[in-house]
C-alpha atoms as a PDB file:
ATOM      1  CA  MET A   1     106.477 -24.627 -68.888  1.00  0.00           C
ATOM      2  CA  PRO A   2     103.251 -22.998 -69.253  1.00  0.00           C
ATOM      3  CA  ASP A   3     104.861 -19.459 -67.971  1.00  0.00           C
ATOM      4  CA  GLN A   4     108.303 -19.978 -69.532  1.00  0.00           C
ATOM      5  CA  PRO A   5     108.383 -17.688 -72.604  1.00  0.00           C
ATOM      6  CA  THR A   6     110.064 -19.208 -75.736  1.00  0.00           C
ATOM      7  CA  PHE A   7     112.484 -16.945 -77.746  1.00  0.00           C
ATOM      8  CA  ARG A   8     114.568 -16.217 -80.916  1.00  0.00           C
ATOM      9  CA  PHE A   9     117.684 -13.113 -80.735  1.00  0.00           C
ATOM     10  CA  ASP A  10     117.881 -12.336 -83.867  1.00  0.00           C
ATOM     11  CA  ASP A  11     121.178 -10.756 -82.853  1.00  0.00           C
ATOM     12  CA  MET A  12     123.488  -9.631 -79.587  1.00  0.00           C
ATOM     13  CA  SER A  13     121.437  -7.618 -78.608  1.00  0.00           C
ATOM     14  CA  ALA A  14     118.240  -7.056 -77.095  1.00  0.00           C
ATOM     15  CA  SER A  15     115.706  -7.100 -79.637  1.00  0.00           C
ATOM     16  CA  PHE A  16     114.154 -10.335 -80.174  1.00  0.00           C
ATOM     17  CA  THR A  17     112.283 -10.823 -83.787  1.00  0.00           C
ATOM     18  CA  GLY A  18     108.584 -10.839 -84.533  1.00  0.00           C
ATOM     19  CA  GLN A  19     108.130  -9.105 -80.602  1.00  0.00           C
ATOM     20  CA  PRO A  20     108.395  -5.106 -80.154  1.00  0.00           C
ATOM     21  CA  VAL A  21     111.446  -3.878 -77.224  1.00  0.00           C
ATOM     22  CA  GLU A  22     109.132  -2.678 -73.919  1.00  0.00           C
ATOM     23  CA  ALA A  23     110.469   0.845 -74.551  1.00  0.00           C
ATOM     24  CA  ALA A  24     109.045   3.859 -74.066  1.00  0.00           C
ATOM     25  CA  PRO A  25     107.920   6.508 -77.428  1.00  0.00           C
ATOM     26  CA  ARG A  26     110.841   6.750 -79.773  1.00  0.00           C
ATOM     27  CA  PRO A  27     111.452  10.796 -78.065  1.00  0.00           C
ATOM     28  CA  ALA A  28     110.720  13.158 -80.180  1.00  0.00           C
ATOM     29  CA  ALA A  29     112.462  17.034 -81.693  1.00  0.00           C
ATOM     30  CA  GLY A  30     112.068  18.635 -78.883  1.00  0.00           C
ATOM     31  CA  PRO A  31     111.834  18.585 -74.680  1.00  0.00           C
ATOM     32  CA  SER A  32     111.423  15.564 -75.031  1.00  0.00           C
ATOM     33  CA  ARG A  33     115.098  15.051 -76.535  1.00  0.00           C
ATOM     34  CA  GLY A  34     116.718  16.356 -73.937  1.00  0.00           C
ATOM     35  CA  ALA A  35     114.541  14.354 -71.270  1.00  0.00           C
ATOM     36  CA  GLU A  36     116.357  11.191 -74.109  1.00  0.00           C
ATOM     37  CA  GLY A  37     119.975  12.461 -72.970  1.00  0.00           C
ATOM     38  CA  HIS A  38     119.876  12.747 -69.488  1.00  0.00           C
ATOM     39  CA  ARG A  39     118.767   9.217 -69.657  1.00  0.00           C
ATOM     40  CA  HIS A  40     121.491   8.195 -71.093  1.00  0.00           C
ATOM     41  CA  ALA A  41     124.102  10.068 -68.461  1.00  0.00           C
ATOM     42  CA  HIS A  42     121.237   8.297 -66.447  1.00  0.00           C
ATOM     43  CA  ARG A  43     122.753   5.493 -67.470  1.00  0.00           C
ATOM     44  CA  ASP A  44     126.190   6.419 -68.149  1.00  0.00           C
ATOM     45  CA  ARG A  45     126.842   7.483 -63.918  1.00  0.00           C
ATOM     46  CA  LEU A  46     125.543   3.889 -63.456  1.00  0.00           C
ATOM     47  CA  ARG A  47     126.977   2.339 -64.911  1.00  0.00           C
ATOM     48  CA  GLN A  48     130.183   4.328 -64.012  1.00  0.00           C
ATOM     49  CA  ARG A  49     129.843   3.570 -60.411  1.00  0.00           C
ATOM     50  CA  PHE A  50     128.492  -0.210 -60.185  1.00  0.00           C
ATOM     51  CA  THR A  51     132.281  -0.938 -62.528  1.00  0.00           C
ATOM     52  CA  GLU A  52     133.976   0.885 -60.343  1.00  0.00           C
ATOM     53  CA  GLY A  53     132.882   0.479 -56.685  1.00  0.00           C
ATOM     54  CA  GLY A  54     131.153  -3.181 -57.380  1.00  0.00           C
ATOM     55  CA  ALA A  55     127.415  -4.223 -56.334  1.00  0.00           C
ATOM     56  CA  ASP A  56     128.136  -2.721 -53.350  1.00  0.00           C
ATOM     57  CA  ALA A  57     127.955   1.036 -54.620  1.00  0.00           C
ATOM     58  CA  VAL A  58     124.938   0.570 -55.984  1.00  0.00           C
ATOM     59  CA  PRO A  59     121.653  -0.045 -54.192  1.00  0.00           C
ATOM     60  CA  ASP A  60     118.270  -2.990 -54.609  1.00  0.00           C
ATOM     61  CA  TYR A  61     116.640  -0.231 -57.284  1.00  0.00           C
ATOM     62  CA  GLU A  62     119.874   0.656 -59.105  1.00  0.00           C
ATOM     63  CA  LEU A  63     120.789  -2.799 -59.285  1.00  0.00           C
ATOM     64  CA  LEU A  64     117.774  -3.347 -60.627  1.00  0.00           C
ATOM     65  CA  GLU A  65     117.372  -0.656 -62.857  1.00  0.00           C
ATOM     66  CA  MET A  66     120.098  -2.451 -64.639  1.00  0.00           C
ATOM     67  CA  ILE A  67     119.071  -5.276 -65.069  1.00  0.00           C
ATOM     68  CA  LEU A  68     115.782  -3.616 -66.878  1.00  0.00           C
ATOM     69  CA  TYR A  69     118.389  -2.018 -69.718  1.00  0.00           C
ATOM     70  CA  ARG A  70     117.814  -4.723 -71.772  1.00  0.00           C
ATOM     71  CA  ALA A  71     114.394  -4.904 -71.611  1.00  0.00           C
ATOM     72  CA  ILE A  72     113.625  -1.186 -71.939  1.00  0.00           C
ATOM     73  CA  ARG A  73     116.443   0.673 -74.081  1.00  0.00           C
ATOM     74  CA  ARG A  74     114.189   3.436 -74.080  1.00  0.00           C
ATOM     75  CA  GLY A  75     112.329   5.154 -71.174  1.00  0.00           C
ATOM     76  CA  ASP A  76     113.413   5.549 -67.236  1.00  0.00           C
ATOM     77  CA  THR A  77     113.907   2.245 -66.096  1.00  0.00           C
ATOM     78  CA  LYS A  78     113.655   3.457 -62.000  1.00  0.00           C
ATOM     79  CA  PRO A  79     109.941   3.912 -60.902  1.00  0.00           C
ATOM     80  CA  LEU A  80     109.178  -0.265 -62.775  1.00  0.00           C
ATOM     81  CA  ALA A  81     112.282  -1.490 -60.317  1.00  0.00           C
ATOM     82  CA  LYS A  82     111.244   0.302 -57.545  1.00  0.00           C
ATOM     83  CA  ASP A  83     107.293  -0.705 -58.121  1.00  0.00           C
ATOM     84  CA  LEU A  84     109.079  -4.871 -58.571  1.00  0.00           C
ATOM     85  CA  LEU A  85     110.881  -3.845 -54.971  1.00  0.00           C
ATOM     86  CA  LYS A  86     107.773  -2.507 -53.343  1.00  0.00           C
ATOM     87  CA  ARG A  87     105.148  -5.264 -54.295  1.00  0.00           C
ATOM     88  CA  PHE A  88     107.545  -8.383 -53.812  1.00  0.00           C
ATOM     89  CA  GLY A  89     109.681  -6.816 -51.065  1.00  0.00           C
ATOM     90  CA  ASP A  90     113.389  -7.279 -52.372  1.00  0.00           C
ATOM     91  CA  ILE A  91     115.582  -7.996 -55.580  1.00  0.00           C
ATOM     92  CA  ASN A  92     115.755 -12.460 -55.022  1.00  0.00           C
ATOM     93  CA  HIS A  93     112.066 -12.006 -54.006  1.00  0.00           C
ATOM     94  CA  VAL A  94     111.516 -10.244 -57.918  1.00  0.00           C
ATOM     95  CA  LEU A  95     112.920 -12.827 -58.883  1.00  0.00           C
ATOM     96  CA  ALA A  96     112.441 -15.958 -57.849  1.00  0.00           C
ATOM     97  CA  ALA A  97     108.322 -14.547 -58.449  1.00  0.00           C
ATOM     98  CA  PRO A  98     106.326 -16.371 -61.507  1.00  0.00           C
ATOM     99  CA  PRO A  99     105.427 -14.807 -63.764  1.00  0.00           C
ATOM    100  CA  ALA A 100     101.961 -14.325 -63.895  1.00  0.00           C
ATOM    101  CA  ARG A 101     102.750 -12.632 -60.724  1.00  0.00           C
ATOM    102  CA  LEU A 102     105.415 -10.564 -62.515  1.00  0.00           C
ATOM    103  CA  ARG A 103     102.699  -9.582 -65.062  1.00  0.00           C
ATOM    104  CA  GLU A 104     100.199  -7.715 -62.250  1.00  0.00           C
ATOM    105  CA  VAL A 105     102.512  -4.859 -62.291  1.00  0.00           C
ATOM    106  CA  ALA A 106     102.190  -2.430 -64.603  1.00  0.00           C
ATOM    107  CA  GLY A 107     105.016  -2.014 -67.476  1.00  0.00           C
ATOM    108  CA  VAL A 108     106.213  -5.198 -67.153  1.00  0.00           C
ATOM    109  CA  GLY A 109     106.083  -7.398 -70.453  1.00  0.00           C
ATOM    110  CA  GLU A 110     107.276 -10.619 -71.537  1.00  0.00           C
ATOM    111  CA  GLN A 111     110.724  -9.329 -72.036  1.00  0.00           C
ATOM    112  CA  VAL A 112     111.001  -8.049 -69.158  1.00  0.00           C
ATOM    113  CA  ILE A 113     110.088 -10.782 -67.419  1.00  0.00           C
ATOM    114  CA  PHE A 114     112.776 -12.492 -69.762  1.00  0.00           C
ATOM    115  CA  GLU A 115     115.353 -11.171 -68.332  1.00  0.00           C
ATOM    116  CA  LEU A 116     114.107 -11.261 -64.804  1.00  0.00           C
ATOM    117  CA  LYS A 117     113.931 -15.500 -65.092  1.00  0.00           C
ATOM    118  CA  LEU A 118     118.146 -15.192 -66.934  1.00  0.00           C
ATOM    119  CA  MET A 119     119.187 -13.492 -63.776  1.00  0.00           C
ATOM    120  CA  GLN A 120     117.528 -15.616 -61.542  1.00  0.00           C
ATOM    121  CA  ALA A 121     119.126 -18.728 -63.647  1.00  0.00           C
ATOM    122  CA  VAL A 122     122.647 -17.225 -63.372  1.00  0.00           C
ATOM    123  CA  GLY A 123     122.475 -16.733 -59.247  1.00  0.00           C
ATOM    124  CA  HIS A 124     121.062 -20.656 -59.215  1.00  0.00           C
ATOM    125  CA  ARG A 125     123.108 -21.643 -61.575  1.00  0.00           C
ATOM    126  CA  MET A 126     126.435 -20.189 -59.481  1.00  0.00           C
ATOM    127  CA  ALA A 127     125.630 -21.178 -56.470  1.00  0.00           C
ATOM    128  CA  ARG A 128     124.730 -24.766 -57.275  1.00  0.00           C
ATOM    129  CA  ALA A 129     128.474 -24.221 -58.792  1.00  0.00           C
ATOM    130  CA  ARG A 130     129.698 -23.990 -55.180  1.00  0.00           C
ATOM    131  CA  VAL A 131     128.469 -27.543 -54.168  1.00  0.00           C
ATOM    132  CA  MET A 132     128.096 -29.526 -57.741  1.00  0.00           C
ATOM    133  CA  LYS A 133     131.335 -32.091 -56.954  1.00  0.00           C
ATOM    134  CA  LYS A 134     132.162 -31.316 -54.279  1.00  0.00           C
ATOM    135  CA  PRO A 135     131.836 -33.213 -50.027  1.00  0.00           C
ATOM    136  CA  VAL A 136     128.981 -31.803 -48.762  1.00  0.00           C
ATOM    137  CA  LEU A 137     129.845 -32.236 -45.030  1.00  0.00           C
ATOM    138  CA  SER A 138     132.456 -29.415 -45.913  1.00  0.00           C
ATOM    139  CA  SER A 139     130.559 -27.496 -47.808  1.00  0.00           C
ATOM    140  CA  TRP A 140     127.292 -27.409 -45.800  1.00  0.00           C
ATOM    141  CA  ASP A 141     127.221 -23.153 -45.648  1.00  0.00           C
ATOM    142  CA  ALA A 142     128.121 -23.398 -49.846  1.00  0.00           C
ATOM    143  CA  LEU A 143     124.773 -25.704 -49.408  1.00  0.00           C
ATOM    144  CA  LEU A 144     122.560 -23.875 -47.549  1.00  0.00           C
ATOM    145  CA  GLU A 145     123.207 -21.434 -49.475  1.00  0.00           C
ATOM    146  CA  TYR A 146     122.762 -22.532 -52.788  1.00  0.00           C
ATOM    147  CA  CYS A 147     119.650 -24.136 -51.542  1.00  0.00           C
ATOM    148  CA  GLN A 148     118.067 -21.117 -50.445  1.00  0.00           C
ATOM    149  CA  ALA A 149     118.918 -19.615 -53.493  1.00  0.00           C
ATOM    150  CA  ALA A 150     116.970 -22.493 -55.255  1.00  0.00           C
ATOM    151  CA  MET A 151     113.985 -22.606 -53.389  1.00  0.00           C
ATOM    152  CA  ALA A 152     113.531 -19.671 -50.766  1.00  0.00           C
ATOM    153  CA  HIS A 153     111.017 -17.823 -52.500  1.00  0.00           C
ATOM    154  CA  ARG A 154     108.514 -20.434 -54.600  1.00  0.00           C
ATOM    155  CA  ASP A 155     105.330 -20.112 -53.577  1.00  0.00           C
ATOM    156  CA  ILE A 156     104.431 -23.465 -54.133  1.00  0.00           C
ATOM    157  CA  GLU A 157     106.155 -26.834 -53.091  1.00  0.00           C
ATOM    158  CA  GLN A 158     109.017 -28.963 -53.616  1.00  0.00           C
ATOM    159  CA  PHE A 159     111.084 -31.231 -52.661  1.00  0.00           C
ATOM    160  CA  ARG A 160     114.304 -32.227 -54.317  1.00  0.00           C
ATOM    161  CA  VAL A 161     117.311 -34.922 -53.418  1.00  0.00           C
ATOM    162  CA  LEU A 162     120.298 -33.963 -53.064  1.00  0.00           C
ATOM    163  CA  TYR A 163     122.807 -37.814 -54.438  1.00  0.00           C
ATOM    164  CA  LEU A 164     125.903 -38.554 -52.538  1.00  0.00           C
ATOM    165  CA  ASP A 165     128.466 -40.852 -53.214  1.00  0.00           C
ATOM    166  CA  ARG A 166     130.746 -42.972 -50.409  1.00  0.00           C
ATOM    167  CA  LYS A 167     132.965 -39.742 -50.174  1.00  0.00           C
ATOM    168  CA  ASN A 168     129.881 -37.531 -49.514  1.00  0.00           C
ATOM    169  CA  ILE A 169     130.411 -35.989 -52.960  1.00  0.00           C
ATOM    170  CA  LEU A 170     127.524 -34.418 -53.972  1.00  0.00           C
ATOM    171  CA  ILE A 171     126.886 -36.274 -57.435  1.00  0.00           C
ATOM    172  CA  ALA A 172     122.916 -35.157 -57.772  1.00  0.00           C
ATOM    173  CA  ASP A 173     120.653 -32.848 -57.371  1.00  0.00           C
ATOM    174  CA  GLU A 174     117.167 -33.961 -58.562  1.00  0.00           C
ATOM    175  CA  ALA A 175     113.834 -32.175 -58.105  1.00  0.00           C
ATOM    176  CA  GLN A 176     111.556 -34.805 -57.392  1.00  0.00           C
ATOM    177  CA  ALA A 177     108.350 -33.213 -57.420  1.00  0.00           C
ATOM    178  CA  GLU A 178     106.439 -30.212 -57.302  1.00  0.00           C
ATOM    179  CA  GLY A 179     103.177 -29.945 -55.117  1.00  0.00           C
ATOM    180  CA  THR A 180     101.094 -27.002 -54.569  1.00  0.00           C
ATOM    181  CA  VAL A 181     101.536 -23.642 -51.113  1.00  0.00           C
ATOM    182  CA  ASP A 182     101.614 -26.991 -47.992  1.00  0.00           C
ATOM    183  CA  HIS A 183     101.760 -30.133 -49.960  1.00  0.00           C
ATOM    184  CA  VAL A 184     104.234 -32.085 -51.847  1.00  0.00           C
ATOM    185  CA  PRO A 185     103.318 -35.522 -53.648  1.00  0.00           C
ATOM    186  CA  VAL A 186     106.595 -37.532 -51.998  1.00  0.00           C
ATOM    187  CA  TYR A 187     107.472 -40.959 -53.087  1.00  0.00           C
ATOM    188  CA  PRO A 188     109.954 -43.510 -50.511  1.00  0.00           C
ATOM    189  CA  ARG A 189     110.710 -45.854 -53.233  1.00  0.00           C
ATOM    190  CA  GLU A 190     111.327 -44.126 -56.047  1.00  0.00           C
ATOM    191  CA  VAL A 191     113.355 -41.994 -54.494  1.00  0.00           C
ATOM    192  CA  VAL A 192     115.306 -45.173 -52.921  1.00  0.00           C
ATOM    193  CA  LYS A 193     114.784 -46.365 -56.686  1.00  0.00           C
ATOM    194  CA  ARG A 194     116.927 -43.287 -58.312  1.00  0.00           C
ATOM    195  CA  ALA A 195     119.682 -43.473 -55.781  1.00  0.00           C
ATOM    196  CA  LEU A 196     120.493 -47.208 -56.747  1.00  0.00           C
ATOM    197  CA  GLU A 197     120.707 -45.982 -60.414  1.00  0.00           C
ATOM    198  CA  LEU A 198     123.733 -43.105 -60.212  1.00  0.00           C
ATOM    199  CA  ASN A 199     125.098 -45.848 -57.762  1.00  0.00           C
ATOM    200  CA  ALA A 200     124.866 -43.251 -54.912  1.00  0.00           C
ATOM    201  CA  SER A 201     125.881 -44.111 -50.750  1.00  0.00           C
ATOM    202  CA  ALA A 202     124.118 -41.428 -49.647  1.00  0.00           C
ATOM    203  CA  LEU A 203     121.440 -38.545 -49.665  1.00  0.00           C
ATOM    204  CA  ILE A 204     119.693 -35.111 -48.225  1.00  0.00           C
ATOM    205  CA  LEU A 205     116.139 -34.230 -48.829  1.00  0.00           C
ATOM    206  CA  VAL A 206     115.085 -30.626 -49.842  1.00  0.00           C
ATOM    207  CA  HIS A 207     112.144 -29.638 -49.403  1.00  0.00           C
ATOM    208  CA  ASN A 208     110.296 -25.792 -48.823  1.00  0.00           C
ATOM    209  CA  HIS A 209     108.344 -23.721 -47.089  1.00  0.00           C
ATOM    210  CA  PRO A 210     106.163 -21.527 -49.126  1.00  0.00           C
ATOM    211  CA  SER A 211     104.090 -19.851 -45.507  1.00  0.00           C
ATOM    212  CA  GLY A 212     108.525 -19.039 -44.160  1.00  0.00           C
ATOM    213  CA  ASP A 213     107.863 -21.210 -41.218  1.00  0.00           C
ATOM    214  CA  PRO A 214     110.337 -24.180 -41.702  1.00  0.00           C
ATOM    215  CA  THR A 215     109.218 -26.386 -38.681  1.00  0.00           C
ATOM    216  CA  PRO A 216     107.645 -29.850 -39.803  1.00  0.00           C
ATOM    217  CA  SER A 217     104.483 -30.676 -39.823  1.00  0.00           C
ATOM    218  CA  ARG A 218     102.913 -34.180 -38.427  1.00  0.00           C
ATOM    219  CA  SER A 219     103.408 -35.308 -42.865  1.00  0.00           C
ATOM    220  CA  ASP A 220     107.482 -33.674 -42.834  1.00  0.00           C
ATOM    221  CA  ILE A 221     108.000 -35.809 -40.516  1.00  0.00           C
ATOM    222  CA  ASP A 222     106.626 -39.696 -40.455  1.00  0.00           C
ATOM    223  CA  MET A 223     107.489 -39.067 -44.507  1.00  0.00           C
ATOM    224  CA  THR A 224     110.858 -38.814 -43.866  1.00  0.00           C
ATOM    225  CA  TYR A 225     111.340 -42.115 -41.621  1.00  0.00           C
ATOM    226  CA  ALA A 226     109.483 -43.908 -44.556  1.00  0.00           C
ATOM    227  CA  ILE A 227     112.315 -42.435 -46.204  1.00  0.00           C
ATOM    228  CA  ARG A 228     115.309 -43.240 -43.448  1.00  0.00           C
ATOM    229  CA  ASP A 229     113.391 -46.676 -43.743  1.00  0.00           C
ATOM    230  CA  ALA A 230     114.214 -48.291 -46.736  1.00  0.00           C
ATOM    231  CA  ALA A 231     117.745 -46.500 -47.475  1.00  0.00           C
ATOM    232  CA  GLU A 232     118.511 -48.317 -44.439  1.00  0.00           C
ATOM    233  CA  VAL A 233     116.857 -51.563 -46.310  1.00  0.00           C
ATOM    234  CA  LEU A 234     119.340 -51.341 -49.331  1.00  0.00           C
ATOM    235  CA  GLY A 235     122.738 -49.237 -47.495  1.00  0.00           C
ATOM    236  CA  LEU A 236     121.886 -45.714 -47.966  1.00  0.00           C
ATOM    237  CA  VAL A 237     122.637 -43.365 -45.334  1.00  0.00           C
ATOM    238  CA  LEU A 238     120.164 -40.547 -45.480  1.00  0.00           C
ATOM    239  CA  HIS A 239     122.378 -37.643 -43.218  1.00  0.00           C
ATOM    240  CA  ASP A 240     120.038 -35.007 -42.926  1.00  0.00           C
ATOM    241  CA  HIS A 241     116.224 -33.172 -44.766  1.00  0.00           C
ATOM    242  CA  LEU A 242     116.505 -29.974 -44.642  1.00  0.00           C
ATOM    243  CA  VAL A 243     112.954 -27.481 -44.578  1.00  0.00           C
ATOM    244  CA  ILE A 244     113.860 -24.500 -46.121  1.00  0.00           C
ATOM    245  CA  GLY A 245     112.417 -21.094 -44.853  1.00  0.00           C
ATOM    246  CA  LYS A 246     111.654 -17.166 -46.447  1.00  0.00           C
ATOM    247  CA  ALA A 247     114.334 -16.350 -44.098  1.00  0.00           C
ATOM    248  CA  ARG A 248     115.992 -19.932 -42.164  1.00  0.00           C
ATOM    249  CA  GLU A 249     115.758 -23.218 -42.631  1.00  0.00           C
ATOM    250  CA  LEU A 250     115.936 -26.338 -39.957  1.00  0.00           C
ATOM    251  CA  SER A 251     117.607 -29.872 -40.082  1.00  0.00           C
ATOM    252  CA  PHE A 252     116.420 -32.800 -39.163  1.00  0.00           C
ATOM    253  CA  ARG A 253     119.915 -33.144 -37.954  1.00  0.00           C
ATOM    254  CA  SER A 254     120.495 -30.151 -35.727  1.00  0.00           C
ATOM    255  CA  GLU A 255     116.387 -30.490 -34.210  1.00  0.00           C
ATOM    256  CA  GLY A 256     117.303 -33.831 -32.721  1.00  0.00           C
ATOM    257  CA  TYR A 257     114.680 -35.676 -35.601  1.00  0.00           C
ATOM    258  CA  LEU A 258     117.343 -37.634 -37.034  1.00  0.00           C
END
């Protein structure tokens, strides 16, 4: 993927081999030394507040400040944290923003992007772990949370298929295709073919609407029926099709489409 930078760590710090750490110039003697001391004290207080009170003890901009510490070891990360939140709206949108858009913000370089994408990946893995190998229909809220985390803030449409075994345990979660801001190509034959390869018994379709409105289009509905019909011929059950918007999701089953 062209937007994913490649890095090699030379130790357990934030230093990257071959690239300078993004930072303010090294403090010189005189008044700047006092500014560095103030910065260290601020970071220590912020870490202590987070350690003692958890995430609820710090607002989003301070949480983002701390995420940026590894990428920007010297200098004040608060202005950049606030700039990112002002540009993208909230911390979820910051972490999910494409690298090309992140680079438009002054002060964002490859190491900042790396740290943000690392945090995004950790969040996705945590949400995914709550649904994988578990009965999906009894873990529905966790499934919706995972789909929101993985797809709600994407700038282009993505189509995923969740494959379930005969006990409705999630055995595979696969991205089948990516498209444009308002369309993603889907091939029903490939969806059901993959279900047979996985020995799945049921499936749930998921795709996002970058516009934020999860109302299904006519093509969404037609595609869903095509997959449902192909699945039924092979004895597979289509449980639902979820359309993920920015703030909410729509269930084909709940809305009466299935």
